[in-house]
Short mmCIF file of C-alpha atoms in Angstrom, two decimals:
data_model
loop_
_atom_site.label_atom_id
_atom_site.label_comp_id
_atom_site.label_asym_id
_atom_site.label_seq_id
_atom_site.Cartn_x
_atom_site.Cartn_y
_atom_site.Cartn_z
CA MET A 1 0.00 0.00 0.00
CA ALA A 2 1.27 3.47 -0.87
CA PRO A 3 1.99 5.90 1.97
CA PRO A 4 -0.83 8.27 2.87
CA ALA A 5 -1.18 11.33 0.68
CA GLU A 6 -0.75 14.81 2.16
CA TYR A 7 -3.95 16.69 1.69
CA GLN A 8 -5.43 20.11 2.32
CA LEU A 9 -9.15 19.74 2.87
CA GLN A 10 -11.72 21.85 1.11
CA TYR A 11 -15.15 21.35 2.63
CA MET A 12 -17.74 20.65 -0.03
CA PRO A 13 -21.52 20.44 0.14
CA SER A 14 -22.70 16.86 -0.02
CA ASP A 15 -26.06 15.31 0.75
CA TYR A 16 -25.95 12.09 2.69
CA GLU A 17 -27.08 9.19 0.52
CA LEU A 18 -28.00 6.01 2.31
CA ASP A 19 -28.51 3.23 -0.24
CA ILE A 20 -30.05 0.68 2.12
CA ASP A 21 -33.46 -0.97 1.93
CA ILE A 22 -34.94 0.18 5.24
CA ASP A 23 -37.56 -2.57 5.47
CA ASN A 24 -34.90 -5.21 4.87
CA ALA A 25 -32.57 -3.55 7.40
CA VAL A 26 -35.29 -3.56 10.06
CA ALA A 27 -35.96 -7.27 9.46
CA ILE A 28 -32.23 -8.05 9.76
CA ALA A 29 -31.86 -5.95 12.90
CA ALA A 30 -34.91 -7.61 14.46
CA ASN A 31 -33.25 -11.04 14.16
CA PRO A 32 -29.46 -10.64 13.80
CA GLN A 33 -28.72 -14.23 14.86
CA ARG A 34 -30.76 -15.62 12.00
CA TYR A 35 -29.44 -13.09 9.48
CA ARG A 36 -25.81 -12.84 10.59
CA ARG A 37 -24.32 -12.54 7.07
CA GLU A 38 -26.92 -9.95 6.17
CA PHE A 39 -26.20 -8.09 9.43
CA ASP A 40 -22.48 -8.00 8.54
CA GLN A 41 -23.35 -6.70 5.06
CA LEU A 42 -25.63 -4.06 6.59
CA VAL A 43 -22.75 -2.87 8.77
CA HIS A 44 -20.50 -2.76 5.69
CA ASP A 45 -23.04 -0.83 3.61
CA LEU A 46 -23.73 1.67 6.37
CA ASN A 47 -20.06 2.31 7.10
CA VAL A 48 -19.18 2.64 3.42
CA SER A 49 -22.01 5.14 2.91
CA VAL A 50 -20.75 7.20 5.89
CA LEU A 51 -17.17 7.09 4.60
CA ARG A 52 -18.26 8.09 1.08
CA HIS A 53 -20.21 11.01 2.47
CA VAL A 54 -17.36 12.22 4.66
CA SER A 55 -14.90 11.82 1.78
CA LYS A 56 -17.11 13.93 -0.47
CA ARG A 57 -17.61 16.55 2.26
CA MET A 58 -13.84 16.72 2.71
CA GLY A 59 -13.39 17.27 -1.01
CA LEU A 60 -11.15 14.22 -1.42
CA LYS A 61 -10.07 13.33 -4.95
CA ASP A 62 -11.59 10.16 -6.41
CA SER A 63 -8.36 8.24 -5.82
CA LEU A 64 -8.40 9.16 -2.12
CA GLN A 65 -12.10 8.33 -1.84
CA TYR A 66 -11.27 4.91 -3.26
CA ALA A 67 -8.37 4.56 -0.80
CA VAL A 68 -10.70 5.34 2.12
CA ILE A 69 -13.13 2.57 1.12
CA ARG A 70 -10.30 0.13 0.41
CA GLU A 71 -8.76 0.87 3.84
CA TYR A 72 -12.09 0.13 5.51
CA GLU A 73 -12.73 -3.07 3.60
CA GLN A 74 -9.21 -4.46 3.92
CA ASN A 75 -8.31 -3.46 7.47
CA HIS A 76 -11.37 -2.53 9.50
CA HIS A 77 -14.57 -4.24 8.41
CA ASP A 78 -13.73 -7.69 9.78
CA TYR A 79 -13.26 -6.58 13.38
CA LEU A 80 -15.89 -3.81 13.29
CA LYS A 81 -18.65 -6.15 12.11
CA GLY A 82 -17.93 -8.31 15.17
CA LEU A 83 -17.98 -5.32 17.50
CA TYR A 84 -21.27 -4.08 16.04
CA TYR A 85 -22.83 -7.54 16.27
CA ASN A 86 -21.68 -8.19 19.84
CA ASP A 87 -22.78 -4.78 21.10
CA PHE A 88 -26.06 -4.98 19.22
CA THR A 89 -27.00 -8.44 20.49
CA LYS A 90 -26.06 -7.47 24.06
CA LEU A 91 -28.70 -4.76 23.86
CA GLN A 92 -31.26 -7.54 23.31
CA ASP A 93 -30.37 -9.05 26.68
CA SER A 94 -33.15 -8.94 29.24
CA THR A 95 -30.90 -6.92 31.57
CA SER A 96 -30.57 -4.19 28.95
CA GLN A 97 -32.09 -0.74 29.48
CA LEU A 98 -33.73 -1.12 26.09
CA TYR A 99 -35.35 -4.48 26.91
CA GLU A 100 -38.78 -3.04 27.63
CA THR A 101 -38.80 -1.03 24.42
CA TRP A 102 -37.49 -4.03 22.51
CA TYR A 103 -40.13 -6.30 23.99
CA ASP A 104 -42.97 -3.87 23.33
CA ASN A 105 -41.89 -3.01 19.80
CA GLN A 106 -39.38 -5.46 18.31
CA ASN A 107 -38.64 -3.47 15.15
CA GLY A 108 -38.57 -0.05 16.77
CA GLY A 109 -36.32 -1.35 19.54
CA ALA A 110 -34.02 -2.95 17.00
CA ALA A 111 -33.71 0.31 15.09
CA LYS A 112 -32.92 2.27 18.27
CA ALA A 113 -30.37 -0.33 19.34
CA PHE A 114 -28.70 -0.31 15.93
CA GLU A 115 -28.54 3.48 15.99
CA GLU A 116 -26.95 3.38 19.45
CA VAL A 117 -24.30 0.90 18.34
CA THR A 118 -23.46 2.71 15.11
CA SER A 119 -23.15 6.05 16.88
CA LYS A 120 -20.64 4.46 19.25
CA TYR A 121 -18.23 3.62 16.42
CA THR A 122 -18.80 6.28 13.74
CA CYS A 123 -16.25 8.86 14.95
CA TYR A 124 -13.67 6.16 15.60
CA LEU A 125 -14.24 4.74 12.12
CA ILE A 126 -13.82 8.07 10.37
CA ASN A 127 -10.81 9.21 12.43
CA GLN A 128 -8.98 5.90 12.17
CA ILE A 129 -9.38 5.61 8.42
CA MET A 130 -8.75 9.25 7.54
CA ALA A 131 -5.63 9.30 9.71
CA THR A 132 -4.38 6.26 7.81
CA VAL A 133 -5.18 7.54 4.32
CA LEU A 134 -4.25 11.22 4.77
CA THR A 135 -0.87 12.49 5.89
CA THR A 136 -1.16 14.82 8.84
CA LYS A 137 1.21 17.35 10.32
CA GLY A 138 1.50 16.59 14.01
CA GLY A 139 -1.82 14.76 13.91
CA MET A 140 -3.67 17.71 12.38
CA VAL A 141 -5.16 18.06 8.92
CA LEU A 142 -5.14 21.45 7.24
CA ALA A 143 -8.69 22.44 6.36
CA LYS A 144 -10.09 25.50 4.67
CA GLY A 145 -13.52 26.62 3.64
CA GLN A 146 -16.69 27.18 5.56
CA VAL A 147 -18.25 24.16 7.17
CA TRP A 148 -22.02 24.27 6.92
CA THR A 149 -24.29 21.70 8.41
CA PRO A 150 -28.07 21.74 8.83
CA LEU A 151 -27.53 22.17 12.58
CA ALA A 152 -25.60 25.39 11.92
CA ALA A 153 -28.81 26.89 10.52
CA LEU A 154 -30.77 26.38 13.74
CA PRO A 155 -31.38 29.45 15.95
#
């Protein structure tokens, strides 16, 4: 693998595009033991969509966007899918805080649990991969441009 490329970020507008069948994802999340391969693929698809979005927002060239996805698939997906699965299935445990919600509404509880697990790893995922793909100066990336998010528009 080539050494990371030095890069000056230019924030770009980019809408988040999630290319996942929501009904299918809910069914998988409702029974991850039965659909383990599908659960692993769901984790892959979600993480790749997040990484693509962040790469576009950072204004990365196509070659660096490809390197980000390749880094995830080659070096991070195998252990992350296990972490997601283990954390997710632990939330199904009857001692879990979400047990009542899960019991009352299997699909809604599964979606909340999946959201909780993914939020736990998203920043780590992005930081770990970007730090590997991009060369930093003392751990910092040079960025320019105005960062605008929908939250910035709130009063």
